[in-house]
Short mmCIF file of C-alpha atoms and ligand atoms in Angstrom, two decimals:
data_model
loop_
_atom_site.label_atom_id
_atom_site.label_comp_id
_atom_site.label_asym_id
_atom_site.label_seq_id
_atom_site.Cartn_x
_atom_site.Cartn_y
_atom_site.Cartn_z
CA UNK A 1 2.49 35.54 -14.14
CA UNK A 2 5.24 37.63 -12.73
CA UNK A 3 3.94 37.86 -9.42
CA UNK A 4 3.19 34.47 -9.20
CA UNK A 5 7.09 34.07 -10.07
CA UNK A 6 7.97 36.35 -7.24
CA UNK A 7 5.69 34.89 -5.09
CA UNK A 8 7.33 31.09 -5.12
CA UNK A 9 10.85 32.82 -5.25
CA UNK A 10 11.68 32.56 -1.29
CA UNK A 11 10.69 28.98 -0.28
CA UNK A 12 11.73 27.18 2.79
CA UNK A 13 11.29 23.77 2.29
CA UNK A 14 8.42 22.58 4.81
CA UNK A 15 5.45 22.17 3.37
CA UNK A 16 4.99 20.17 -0.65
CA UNK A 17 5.26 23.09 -2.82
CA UNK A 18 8.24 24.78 -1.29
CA UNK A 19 9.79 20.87 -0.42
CA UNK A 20 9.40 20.64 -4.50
CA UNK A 21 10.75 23.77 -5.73
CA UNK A 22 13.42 23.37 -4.06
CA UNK A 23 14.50 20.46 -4.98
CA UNK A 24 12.90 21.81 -8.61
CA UNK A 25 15.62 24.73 -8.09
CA UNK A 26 18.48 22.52 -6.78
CA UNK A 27 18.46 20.03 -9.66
CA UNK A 28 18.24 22.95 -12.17
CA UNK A 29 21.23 24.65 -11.09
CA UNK A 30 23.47 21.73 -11.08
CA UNK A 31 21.95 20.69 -14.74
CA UNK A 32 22.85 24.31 -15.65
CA UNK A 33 19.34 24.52 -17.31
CA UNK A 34 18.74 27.13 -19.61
CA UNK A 35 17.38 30.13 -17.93
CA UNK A 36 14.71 30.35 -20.15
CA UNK A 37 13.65 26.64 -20.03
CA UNK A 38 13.73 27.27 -15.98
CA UNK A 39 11.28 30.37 -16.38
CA UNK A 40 9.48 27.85 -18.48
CA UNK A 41 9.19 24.66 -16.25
CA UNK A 42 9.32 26.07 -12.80
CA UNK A 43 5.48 26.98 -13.35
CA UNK A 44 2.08 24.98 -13.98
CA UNK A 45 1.13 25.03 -17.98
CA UNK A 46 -2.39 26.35 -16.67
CA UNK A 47 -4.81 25.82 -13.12
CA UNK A 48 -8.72 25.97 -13.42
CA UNK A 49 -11.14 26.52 -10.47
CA UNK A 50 -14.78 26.21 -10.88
CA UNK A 51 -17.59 26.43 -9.15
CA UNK A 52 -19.60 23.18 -8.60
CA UNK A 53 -23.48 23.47 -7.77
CA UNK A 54 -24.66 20.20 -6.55
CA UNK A 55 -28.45 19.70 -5.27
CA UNK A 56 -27.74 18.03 -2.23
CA UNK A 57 -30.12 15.02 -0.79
CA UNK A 58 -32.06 17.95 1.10
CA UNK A 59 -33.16 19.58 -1.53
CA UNK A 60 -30.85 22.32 -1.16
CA UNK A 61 -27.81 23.83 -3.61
CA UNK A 62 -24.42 23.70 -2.29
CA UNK A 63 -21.56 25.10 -4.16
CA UNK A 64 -18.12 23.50 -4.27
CA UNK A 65 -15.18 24.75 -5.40
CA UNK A 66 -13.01 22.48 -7.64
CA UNK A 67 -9.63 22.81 -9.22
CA UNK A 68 -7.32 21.21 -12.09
CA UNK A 69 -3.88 21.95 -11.87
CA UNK A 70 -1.78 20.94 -15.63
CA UNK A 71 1.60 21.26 -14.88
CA UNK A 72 3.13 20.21 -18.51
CA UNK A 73 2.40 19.06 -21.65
CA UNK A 74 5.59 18.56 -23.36
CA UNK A 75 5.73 15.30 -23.67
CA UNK A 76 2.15 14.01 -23.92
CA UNK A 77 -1.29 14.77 -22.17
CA UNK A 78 -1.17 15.27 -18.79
CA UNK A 79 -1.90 12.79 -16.43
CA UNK A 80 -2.88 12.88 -12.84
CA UNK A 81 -5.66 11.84 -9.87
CA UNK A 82 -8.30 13.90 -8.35
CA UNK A 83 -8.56 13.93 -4.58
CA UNK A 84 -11.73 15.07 -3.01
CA UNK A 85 -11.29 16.48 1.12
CA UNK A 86 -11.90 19.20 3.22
CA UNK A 87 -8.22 20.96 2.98
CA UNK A 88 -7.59 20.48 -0.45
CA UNK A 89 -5.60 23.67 -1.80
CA UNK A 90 -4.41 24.85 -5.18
CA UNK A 91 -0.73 25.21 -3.95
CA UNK A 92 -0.71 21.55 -2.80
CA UNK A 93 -1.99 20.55 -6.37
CA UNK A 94 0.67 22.92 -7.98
CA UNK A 95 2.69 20.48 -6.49
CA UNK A 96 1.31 17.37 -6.98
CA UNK A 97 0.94 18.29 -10.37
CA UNK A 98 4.59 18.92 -10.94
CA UNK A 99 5.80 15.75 -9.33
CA UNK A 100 3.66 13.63 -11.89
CA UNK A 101 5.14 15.56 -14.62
CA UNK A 102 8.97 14.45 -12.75
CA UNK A 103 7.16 11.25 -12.27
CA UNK A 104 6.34 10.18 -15.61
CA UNK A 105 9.20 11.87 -16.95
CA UNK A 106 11.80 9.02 -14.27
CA UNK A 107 9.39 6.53 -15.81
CA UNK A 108 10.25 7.44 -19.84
CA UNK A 109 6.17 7.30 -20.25
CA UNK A 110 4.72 9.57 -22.69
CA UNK A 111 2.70 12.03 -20.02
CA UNK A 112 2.81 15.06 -18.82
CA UNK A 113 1.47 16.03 -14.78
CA UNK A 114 -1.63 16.89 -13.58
CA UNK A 115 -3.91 16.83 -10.44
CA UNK A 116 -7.14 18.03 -9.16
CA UNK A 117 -9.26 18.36 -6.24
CA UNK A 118 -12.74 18.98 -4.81
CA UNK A 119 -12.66 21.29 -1.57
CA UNK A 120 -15.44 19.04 0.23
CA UNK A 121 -15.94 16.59 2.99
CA UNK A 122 -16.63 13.43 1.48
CA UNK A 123 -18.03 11.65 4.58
CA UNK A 124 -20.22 13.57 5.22
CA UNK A 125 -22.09 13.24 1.56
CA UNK A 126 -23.89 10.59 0.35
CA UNK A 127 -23.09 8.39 -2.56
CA UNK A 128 -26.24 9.95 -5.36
CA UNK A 129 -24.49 13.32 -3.64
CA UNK A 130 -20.74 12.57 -4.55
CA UNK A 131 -22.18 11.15 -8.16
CA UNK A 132 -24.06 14.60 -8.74
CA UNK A 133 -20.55 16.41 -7.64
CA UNK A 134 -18.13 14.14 -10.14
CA UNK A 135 -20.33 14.41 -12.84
CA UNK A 136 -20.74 18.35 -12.67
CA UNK A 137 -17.04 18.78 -12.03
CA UNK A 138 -16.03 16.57 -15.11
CA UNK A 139 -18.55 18.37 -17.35
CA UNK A 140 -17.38 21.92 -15.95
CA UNK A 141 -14.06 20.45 -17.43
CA UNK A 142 -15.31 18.96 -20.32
CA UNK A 143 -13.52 21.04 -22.86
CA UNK A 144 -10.00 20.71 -20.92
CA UNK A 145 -9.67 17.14 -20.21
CA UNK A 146 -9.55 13.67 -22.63
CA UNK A 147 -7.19 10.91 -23.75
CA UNK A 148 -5.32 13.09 -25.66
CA UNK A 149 -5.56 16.38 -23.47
CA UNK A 150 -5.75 15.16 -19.88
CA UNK A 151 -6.25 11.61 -18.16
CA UNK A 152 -7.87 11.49 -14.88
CA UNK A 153 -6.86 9.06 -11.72
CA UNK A 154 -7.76 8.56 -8.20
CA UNK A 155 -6.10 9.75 -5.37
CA UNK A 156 -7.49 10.32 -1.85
CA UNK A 157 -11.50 9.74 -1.36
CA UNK A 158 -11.75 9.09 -5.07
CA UNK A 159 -11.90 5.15 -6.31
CA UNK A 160 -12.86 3.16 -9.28
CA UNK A 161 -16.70 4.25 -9.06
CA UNK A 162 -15.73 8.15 -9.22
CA UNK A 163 -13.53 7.22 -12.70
CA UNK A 164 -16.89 5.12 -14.02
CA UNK A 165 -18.47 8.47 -13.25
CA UNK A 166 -16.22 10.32 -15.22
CA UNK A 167 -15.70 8.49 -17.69
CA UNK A 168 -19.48 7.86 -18.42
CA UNK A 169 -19.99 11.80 -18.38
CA UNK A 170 -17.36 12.34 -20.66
CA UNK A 171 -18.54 9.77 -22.92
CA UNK A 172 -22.30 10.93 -22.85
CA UNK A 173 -21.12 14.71 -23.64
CA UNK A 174 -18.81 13.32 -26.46
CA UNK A 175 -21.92 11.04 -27.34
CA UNK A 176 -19.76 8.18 -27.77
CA UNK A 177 -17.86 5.51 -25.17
CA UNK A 178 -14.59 7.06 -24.52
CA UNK A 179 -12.94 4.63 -22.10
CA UNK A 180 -9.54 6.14 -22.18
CA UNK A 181 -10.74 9.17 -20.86
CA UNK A 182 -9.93 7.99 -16.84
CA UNK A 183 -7.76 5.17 -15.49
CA UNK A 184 -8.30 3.31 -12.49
CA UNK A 185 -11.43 2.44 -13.46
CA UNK A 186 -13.10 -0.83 -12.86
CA UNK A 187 -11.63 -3.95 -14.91
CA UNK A 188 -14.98 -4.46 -16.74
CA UNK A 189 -15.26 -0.73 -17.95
CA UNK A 190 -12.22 -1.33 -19.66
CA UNK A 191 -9.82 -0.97 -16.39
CA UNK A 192 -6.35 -2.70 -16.43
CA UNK A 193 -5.96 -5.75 -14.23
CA UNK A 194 -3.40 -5.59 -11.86
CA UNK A 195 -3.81 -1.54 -11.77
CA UNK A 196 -5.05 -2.13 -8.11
CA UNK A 197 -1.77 -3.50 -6.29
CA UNK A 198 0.47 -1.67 -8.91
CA UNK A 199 1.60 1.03 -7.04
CA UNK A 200 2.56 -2.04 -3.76
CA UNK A 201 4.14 -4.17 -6.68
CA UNK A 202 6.52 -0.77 -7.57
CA UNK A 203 7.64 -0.76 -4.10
CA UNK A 204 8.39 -4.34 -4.31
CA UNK A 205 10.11 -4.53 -7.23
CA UNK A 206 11.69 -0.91 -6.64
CA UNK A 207 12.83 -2.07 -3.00
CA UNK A 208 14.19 -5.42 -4.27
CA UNK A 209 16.57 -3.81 -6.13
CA UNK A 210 17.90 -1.03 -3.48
CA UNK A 211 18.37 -4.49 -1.00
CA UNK A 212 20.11 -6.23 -3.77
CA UNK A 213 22.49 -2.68 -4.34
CA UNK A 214 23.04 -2.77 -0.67
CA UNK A 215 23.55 -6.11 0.28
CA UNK A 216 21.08 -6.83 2.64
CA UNK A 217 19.27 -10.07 2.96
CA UNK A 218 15.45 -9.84 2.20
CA UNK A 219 15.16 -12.38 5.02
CA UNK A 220 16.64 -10.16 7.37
CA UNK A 221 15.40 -7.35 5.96
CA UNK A 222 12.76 -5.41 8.73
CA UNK A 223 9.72 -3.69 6.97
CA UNK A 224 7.58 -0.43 9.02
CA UNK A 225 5.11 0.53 7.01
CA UNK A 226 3.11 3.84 7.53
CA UNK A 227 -0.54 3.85 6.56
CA UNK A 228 -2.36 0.34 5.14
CA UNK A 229 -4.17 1.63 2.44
CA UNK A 230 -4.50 0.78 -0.84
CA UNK A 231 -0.37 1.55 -1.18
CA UNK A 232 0.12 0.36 2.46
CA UNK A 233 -2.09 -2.73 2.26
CA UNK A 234 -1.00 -3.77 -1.06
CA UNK A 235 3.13 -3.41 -0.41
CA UNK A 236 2.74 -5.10 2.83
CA UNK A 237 1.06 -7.79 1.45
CA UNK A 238 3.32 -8.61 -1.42
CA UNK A 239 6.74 -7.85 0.86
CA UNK A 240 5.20 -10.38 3.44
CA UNK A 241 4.68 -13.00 0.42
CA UNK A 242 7.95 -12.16 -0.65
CA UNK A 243 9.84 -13.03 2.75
CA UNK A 244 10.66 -9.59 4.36
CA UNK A 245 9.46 -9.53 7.87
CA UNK A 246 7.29 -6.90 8.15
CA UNK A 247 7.52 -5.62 12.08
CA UNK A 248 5.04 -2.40 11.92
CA UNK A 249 2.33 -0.86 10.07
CA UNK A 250 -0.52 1.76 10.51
CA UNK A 251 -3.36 3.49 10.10
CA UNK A 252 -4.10 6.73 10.95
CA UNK A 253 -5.44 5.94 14.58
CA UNK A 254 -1.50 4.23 15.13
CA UNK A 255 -0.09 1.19 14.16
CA UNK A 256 0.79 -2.29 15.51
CA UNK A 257 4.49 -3.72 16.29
CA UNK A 258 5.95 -7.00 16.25
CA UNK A 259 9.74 -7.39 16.27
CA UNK A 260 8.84 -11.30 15.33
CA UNK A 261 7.05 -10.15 12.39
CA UNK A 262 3.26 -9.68 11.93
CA UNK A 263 0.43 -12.10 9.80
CA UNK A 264 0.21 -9.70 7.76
CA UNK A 265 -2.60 -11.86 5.60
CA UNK A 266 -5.09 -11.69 9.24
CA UNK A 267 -4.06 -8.22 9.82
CA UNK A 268 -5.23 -6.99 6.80
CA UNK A 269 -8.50 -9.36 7.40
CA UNK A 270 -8.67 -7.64 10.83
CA UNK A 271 -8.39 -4.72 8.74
CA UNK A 272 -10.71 -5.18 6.53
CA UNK A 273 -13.59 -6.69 9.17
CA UNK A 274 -13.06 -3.76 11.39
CA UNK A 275 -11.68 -0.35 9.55
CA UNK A 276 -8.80 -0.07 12.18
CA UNK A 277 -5.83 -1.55 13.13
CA UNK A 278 -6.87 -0.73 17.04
CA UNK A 279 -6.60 -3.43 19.07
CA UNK A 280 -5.18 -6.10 16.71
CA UNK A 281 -4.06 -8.77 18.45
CA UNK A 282 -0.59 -9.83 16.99
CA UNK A 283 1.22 -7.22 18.21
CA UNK A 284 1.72 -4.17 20.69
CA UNK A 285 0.37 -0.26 20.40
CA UNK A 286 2.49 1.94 18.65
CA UNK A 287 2.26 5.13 17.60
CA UNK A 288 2.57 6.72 13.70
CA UNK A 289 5.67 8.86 15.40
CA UNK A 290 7.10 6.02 16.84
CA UNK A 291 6.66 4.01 13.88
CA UNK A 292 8.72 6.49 11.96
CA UNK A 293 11.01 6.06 14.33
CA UNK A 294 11.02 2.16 14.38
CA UNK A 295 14.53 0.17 14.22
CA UNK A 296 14.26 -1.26 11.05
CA UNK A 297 15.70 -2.09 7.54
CA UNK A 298 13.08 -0.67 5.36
CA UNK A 299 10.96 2.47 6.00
CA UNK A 300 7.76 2.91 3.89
CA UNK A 301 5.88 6.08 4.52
CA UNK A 302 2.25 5.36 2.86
CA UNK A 303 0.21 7.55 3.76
CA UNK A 304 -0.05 11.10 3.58
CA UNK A 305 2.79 14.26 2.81
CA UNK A 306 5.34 15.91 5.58
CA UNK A 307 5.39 12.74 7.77
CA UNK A 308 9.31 13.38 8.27
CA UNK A 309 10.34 16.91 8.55
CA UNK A 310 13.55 18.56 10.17
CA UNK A 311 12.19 17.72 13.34
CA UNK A 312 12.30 13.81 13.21
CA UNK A 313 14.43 13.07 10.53
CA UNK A 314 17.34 12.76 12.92
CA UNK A 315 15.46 10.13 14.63
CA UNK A 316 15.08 8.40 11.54
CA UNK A 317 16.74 4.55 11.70
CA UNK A 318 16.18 2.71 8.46
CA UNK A 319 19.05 2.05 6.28
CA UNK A 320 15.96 2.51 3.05
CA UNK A 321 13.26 5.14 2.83
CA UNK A 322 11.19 3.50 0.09
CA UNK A 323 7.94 7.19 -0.33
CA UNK A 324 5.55 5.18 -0.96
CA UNK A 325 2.78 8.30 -0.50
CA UNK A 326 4.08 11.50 -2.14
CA UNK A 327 6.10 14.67 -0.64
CA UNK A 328 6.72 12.40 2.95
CA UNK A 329 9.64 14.01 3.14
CA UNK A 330 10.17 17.48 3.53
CA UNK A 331 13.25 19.13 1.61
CA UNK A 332 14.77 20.38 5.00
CA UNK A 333 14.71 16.74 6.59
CA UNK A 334 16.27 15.55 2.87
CA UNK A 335 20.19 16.90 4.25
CA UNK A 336 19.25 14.64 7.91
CA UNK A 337 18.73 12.11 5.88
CA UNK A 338 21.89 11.92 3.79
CA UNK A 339 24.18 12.93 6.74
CA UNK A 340 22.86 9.79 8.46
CA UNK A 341 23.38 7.34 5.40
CA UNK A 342 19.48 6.53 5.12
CA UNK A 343 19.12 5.53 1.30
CA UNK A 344 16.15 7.35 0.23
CA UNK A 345 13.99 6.08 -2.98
CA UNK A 346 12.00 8.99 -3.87
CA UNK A 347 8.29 9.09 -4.28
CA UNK A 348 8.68 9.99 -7.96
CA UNK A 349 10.41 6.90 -8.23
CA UNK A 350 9.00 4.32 -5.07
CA UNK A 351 5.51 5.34 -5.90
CA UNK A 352 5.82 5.12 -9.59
CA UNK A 353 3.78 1.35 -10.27
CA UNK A 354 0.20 3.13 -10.37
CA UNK A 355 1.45 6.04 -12.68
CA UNK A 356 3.08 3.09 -15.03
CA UNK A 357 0.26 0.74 -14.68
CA UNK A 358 -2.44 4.01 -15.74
CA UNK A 359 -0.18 4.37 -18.81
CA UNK A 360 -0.66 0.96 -19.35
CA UNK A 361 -4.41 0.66 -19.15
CA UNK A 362 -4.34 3.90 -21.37
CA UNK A 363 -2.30 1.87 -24.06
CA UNK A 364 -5.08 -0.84 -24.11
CA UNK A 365 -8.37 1.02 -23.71
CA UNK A 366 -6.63 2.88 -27.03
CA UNK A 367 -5.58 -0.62 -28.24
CA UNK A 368 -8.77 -2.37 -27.36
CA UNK A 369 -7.13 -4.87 -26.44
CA UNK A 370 -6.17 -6.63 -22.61
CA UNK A 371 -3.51 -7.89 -21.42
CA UNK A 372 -3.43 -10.77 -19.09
CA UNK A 373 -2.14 -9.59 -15.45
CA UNK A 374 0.94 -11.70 -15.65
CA UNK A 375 2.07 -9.31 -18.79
CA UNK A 376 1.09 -6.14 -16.37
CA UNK A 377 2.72 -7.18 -14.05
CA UNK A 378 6.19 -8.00 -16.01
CA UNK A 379 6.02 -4.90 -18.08
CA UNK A 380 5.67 -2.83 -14.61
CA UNK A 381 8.76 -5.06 -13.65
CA UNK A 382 10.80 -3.85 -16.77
CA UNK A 383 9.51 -0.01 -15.99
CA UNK A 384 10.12 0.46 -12.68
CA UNK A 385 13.63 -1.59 -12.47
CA UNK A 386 14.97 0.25 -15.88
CA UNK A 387 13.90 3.61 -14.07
CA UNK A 388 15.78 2.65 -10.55
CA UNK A 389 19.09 2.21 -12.21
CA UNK A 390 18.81 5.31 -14.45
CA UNK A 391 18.11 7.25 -11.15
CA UNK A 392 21.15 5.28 -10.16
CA UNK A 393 23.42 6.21 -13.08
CA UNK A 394 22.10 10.25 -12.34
CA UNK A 395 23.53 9.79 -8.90
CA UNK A 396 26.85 8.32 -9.82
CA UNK A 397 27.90 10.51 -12.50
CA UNK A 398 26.46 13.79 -10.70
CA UNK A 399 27.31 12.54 -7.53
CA UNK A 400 24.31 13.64 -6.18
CA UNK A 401 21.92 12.07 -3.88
CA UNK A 402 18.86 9.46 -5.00
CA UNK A 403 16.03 12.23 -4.77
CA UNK A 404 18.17 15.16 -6.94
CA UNK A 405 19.00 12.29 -9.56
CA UNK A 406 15.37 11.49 -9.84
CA UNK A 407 14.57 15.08 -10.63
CA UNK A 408 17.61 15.85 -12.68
CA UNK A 409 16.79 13.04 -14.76
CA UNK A 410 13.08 14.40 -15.23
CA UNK A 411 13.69 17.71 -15.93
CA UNK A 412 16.69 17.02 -17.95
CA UNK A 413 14.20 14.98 -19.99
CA UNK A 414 10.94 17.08 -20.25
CA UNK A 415 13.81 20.24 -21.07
CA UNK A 416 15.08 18.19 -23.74
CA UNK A 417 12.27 17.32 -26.12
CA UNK A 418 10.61 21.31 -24.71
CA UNK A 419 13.88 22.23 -26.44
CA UNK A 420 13.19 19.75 -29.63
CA UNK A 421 9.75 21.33 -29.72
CA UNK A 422 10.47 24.67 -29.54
CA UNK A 423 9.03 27.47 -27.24
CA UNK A 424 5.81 28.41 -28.75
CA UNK A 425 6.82 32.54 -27.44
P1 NAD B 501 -5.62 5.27 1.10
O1 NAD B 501 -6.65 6.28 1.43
O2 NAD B 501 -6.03 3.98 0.47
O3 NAD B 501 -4.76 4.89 2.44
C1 NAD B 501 -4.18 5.86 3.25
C2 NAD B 501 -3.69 5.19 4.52
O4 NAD B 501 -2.99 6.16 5.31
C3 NAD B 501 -4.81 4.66 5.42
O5 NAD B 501 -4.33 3.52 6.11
C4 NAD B 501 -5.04 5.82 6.40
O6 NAD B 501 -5.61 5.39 7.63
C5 NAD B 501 -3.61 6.30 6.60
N1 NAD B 501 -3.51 7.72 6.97
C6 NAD B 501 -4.19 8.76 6.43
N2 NAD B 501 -3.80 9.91 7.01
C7 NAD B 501 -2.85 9.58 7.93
C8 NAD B 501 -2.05 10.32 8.85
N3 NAD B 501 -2.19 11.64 8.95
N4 NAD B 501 -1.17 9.64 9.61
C9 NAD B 501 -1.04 8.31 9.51
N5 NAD B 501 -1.77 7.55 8.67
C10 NAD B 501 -2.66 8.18 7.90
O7 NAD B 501 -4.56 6.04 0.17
P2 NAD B 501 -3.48 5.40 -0.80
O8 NAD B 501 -4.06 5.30 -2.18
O9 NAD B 501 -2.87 4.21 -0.16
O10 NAD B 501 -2.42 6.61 -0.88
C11 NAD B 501 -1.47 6.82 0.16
C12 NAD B 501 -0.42 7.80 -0.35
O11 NAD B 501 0.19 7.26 -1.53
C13 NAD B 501 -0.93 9.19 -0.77
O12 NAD B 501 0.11 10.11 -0.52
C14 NAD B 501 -1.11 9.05 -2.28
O13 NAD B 501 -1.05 10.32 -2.95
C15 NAD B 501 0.09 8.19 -2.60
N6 NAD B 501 0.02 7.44 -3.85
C16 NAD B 501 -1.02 6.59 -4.10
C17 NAD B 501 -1.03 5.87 -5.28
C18 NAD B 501 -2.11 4.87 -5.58
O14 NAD B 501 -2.02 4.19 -6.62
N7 NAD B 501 -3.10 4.67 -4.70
C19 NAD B 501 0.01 6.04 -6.22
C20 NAD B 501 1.05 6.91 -5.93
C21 NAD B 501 1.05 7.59 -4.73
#
């Protein structure tokens, strides 16, 4: 364990893991955590790789390599997605891991973080081929995971019919249903409705509140959006209900501009009939730099990590940076940012509706009992508002910027009740 101490000791702050330890390290010092609790939280609980043999459709074996980080425990099971792609690494999912420990820690939900990935190239497999590949991975896990140890999610190239896998290995190795074992599963295996558009709703609701803080007028308030997945899709759709004019958004072949605003109900049918954004109609060419780079209101990065670094943030215009994917931001272009006024609402906070709305389907697969979407979505309301004005508070009385509140008020949290529960030495 030492060396792997010494190893994450000199971090620069470009790429996710260094971007959160230092911000990790940052909020720690100025919380004057105790140096013991530090040695404590600055590392992952425990990481597994296995080794996943899965007969391919040819006949042959192919072995995959698979890992689950579990960042912390302290206050609940941990909680976290999978992603399955061709550069997954176990230092990305150290840190992806940690932020949904900071994550649910901002959002006072009873989790710890987690995350876990599949080093393969999903498009290239087919779909009795991914099955065979979930189902081995889960039951190479089987001892590790459950609703009371570890709760799986999506995340990239995983969806609702990789949690039904899951969760119907689990439950045939258990030899009973165990529904909580996953969220993000389909609504009639016991899913949550509204868990789909959750994490666009947080934005909303998240965003509505920074406007309001700032006086700006949601009418007058320009929307870019980077990427038009399900975060992308789903913001972009409720923001355009809502009345912000949304001028840009993306995929990641470039996105489409209109200073009028775009449809964004046909673009998202254009969307949807073609799988790309290229040559939509309602708008001109743009690029996913220029985007970033857009004269706007409201910036929304949706879609992957280190989209601005030290070398664009500069160029940066919004007045909000609302993460909607995680780690966007890299903890270099953080200082850019706050020199030039931008108003940042970090991922562990902006992104924070799907983490909320998986605790909440959690709650009633361990209930048994649904709530209507209308009660989702209000209780997500009550979550995610209640958690931007704590952040708020943090920044006020620390004076301190919107991203170091977010993770002073998580670790001061998970430190405290670590504290309450002793350190098991
Ligand atoms: P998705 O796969 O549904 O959509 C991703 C979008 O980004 C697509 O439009 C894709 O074309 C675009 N994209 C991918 N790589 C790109 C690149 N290099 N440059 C520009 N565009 C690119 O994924 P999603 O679920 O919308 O997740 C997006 C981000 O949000 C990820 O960082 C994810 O970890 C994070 N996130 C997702 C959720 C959730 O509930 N889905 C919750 C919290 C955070």
């Amino acid at each position: 364990m030492q060396a792997y101490v010494d190893d994450i000791r000199s971090i620069s702050g470009e790429n996710p893991f260094e971007s959160m330890m230092s911000r990790f390290d940052h909020a720690a010092k100025l919380l004057h955590l105790n140096p013991d609790l530090y040695k404590v939280l600055r590392v992952p609980n425990r990481e597994f790789t296995v080794y996943i043999p899965v007969f391919m459709d040819d006949g042959q074996i192919e072995v995959f390599t698979g890992y689950r980080v579990q960042h912390n425990f302290a206050r609940g099971p941990a909680k976290g997605g999978i992603r399955y792609a061709p550069d997954v690494t176990l230092d990305e999912l150290r840190a992806l891991a940690a932020w949904m420990t900071w994550k649910c820690a901002v959002l006072n939900i009873p989790f710890g973080g987690a995350k876990g990935g599949i080093i393969c190239n999903p498009t290239n497999m087919s779909r009795s081929e991914l099955e065979r590949l979930t189902r081995r991975y889960t039951a190479e896990l089987i001892d590790v995971i459950g609703p009371e140890r570890d709760v799986p999610a999506p995340d990239l190239n995983t969806d609702e019919q990789t949690m039904a896998w899951i969760m119907d290995t689990y439950s045939m190795h258990a030899r009973h249903t165990v529904t909580a074992i996953v969220t993000g599963k389909p609504v009639a295996l016991s899913g949550s409705r509204g868990r789909r558009e959750a994490t666009g709703r947080g934005l909303l609701f998240v965003i509505n509140e920074a406007v309001e803080k700032l006086g700006l007028k949601i009418s007058q308030s320009r929307v870019a959006i980077q990427g038009s997945g399900n975060v992308g899709g789903n913001a972009a759709l409720l923001m355009h209900e809502q009345g912000y004019p949304v001028v840009a958004i993306s995929d990641i072949h470039g996105g489409i501009h209109n200073s009028r605003g775009l449809n964004i109900p046909d673009l998202l049918a254009y969307l949807a009939a073609r799988q790309t954004l290229e040559g939509y109609p309602g708008g001109e060419a743009i690029s996913n730099h220029e985007l970033l780079e857009l004269d706007c209101e409201i910036l929304i990065p949706a879609a992957t990590e280190n989209q601005i670094t030290s070398q664009n943030a500069g160029r940066v215009r919004c007045r909000i940076l609302a993460e909607g994917a995680n780690g966007p931001t890299t903890a270099n272009a953080d200082a850019i940012l706050e020199r030039n006024g931008v108003f940042v609402i970090p991922d562990i906070l902006a992104n924070a509706g799907g983490a909320t709305c998986s605790y909440f389907e959690w709650v009633q697969d361990r209930m048994g009992y649904f709530w209507k979407e209308e009660t989702v979505n209000e209780r997500l309301k009550d979550v995610l508002v209640a958690s931007f004005h704590d952040v708020m508070r943090y920044a006020e009385t620390h004076s301190v910027n919107n991203r170091i509140a977010a993770y002073m008020l998580a670790i001061d949290r998970v430190a405290y009740v670590t504290q309450l529960r002793g350190i098991y030495a």
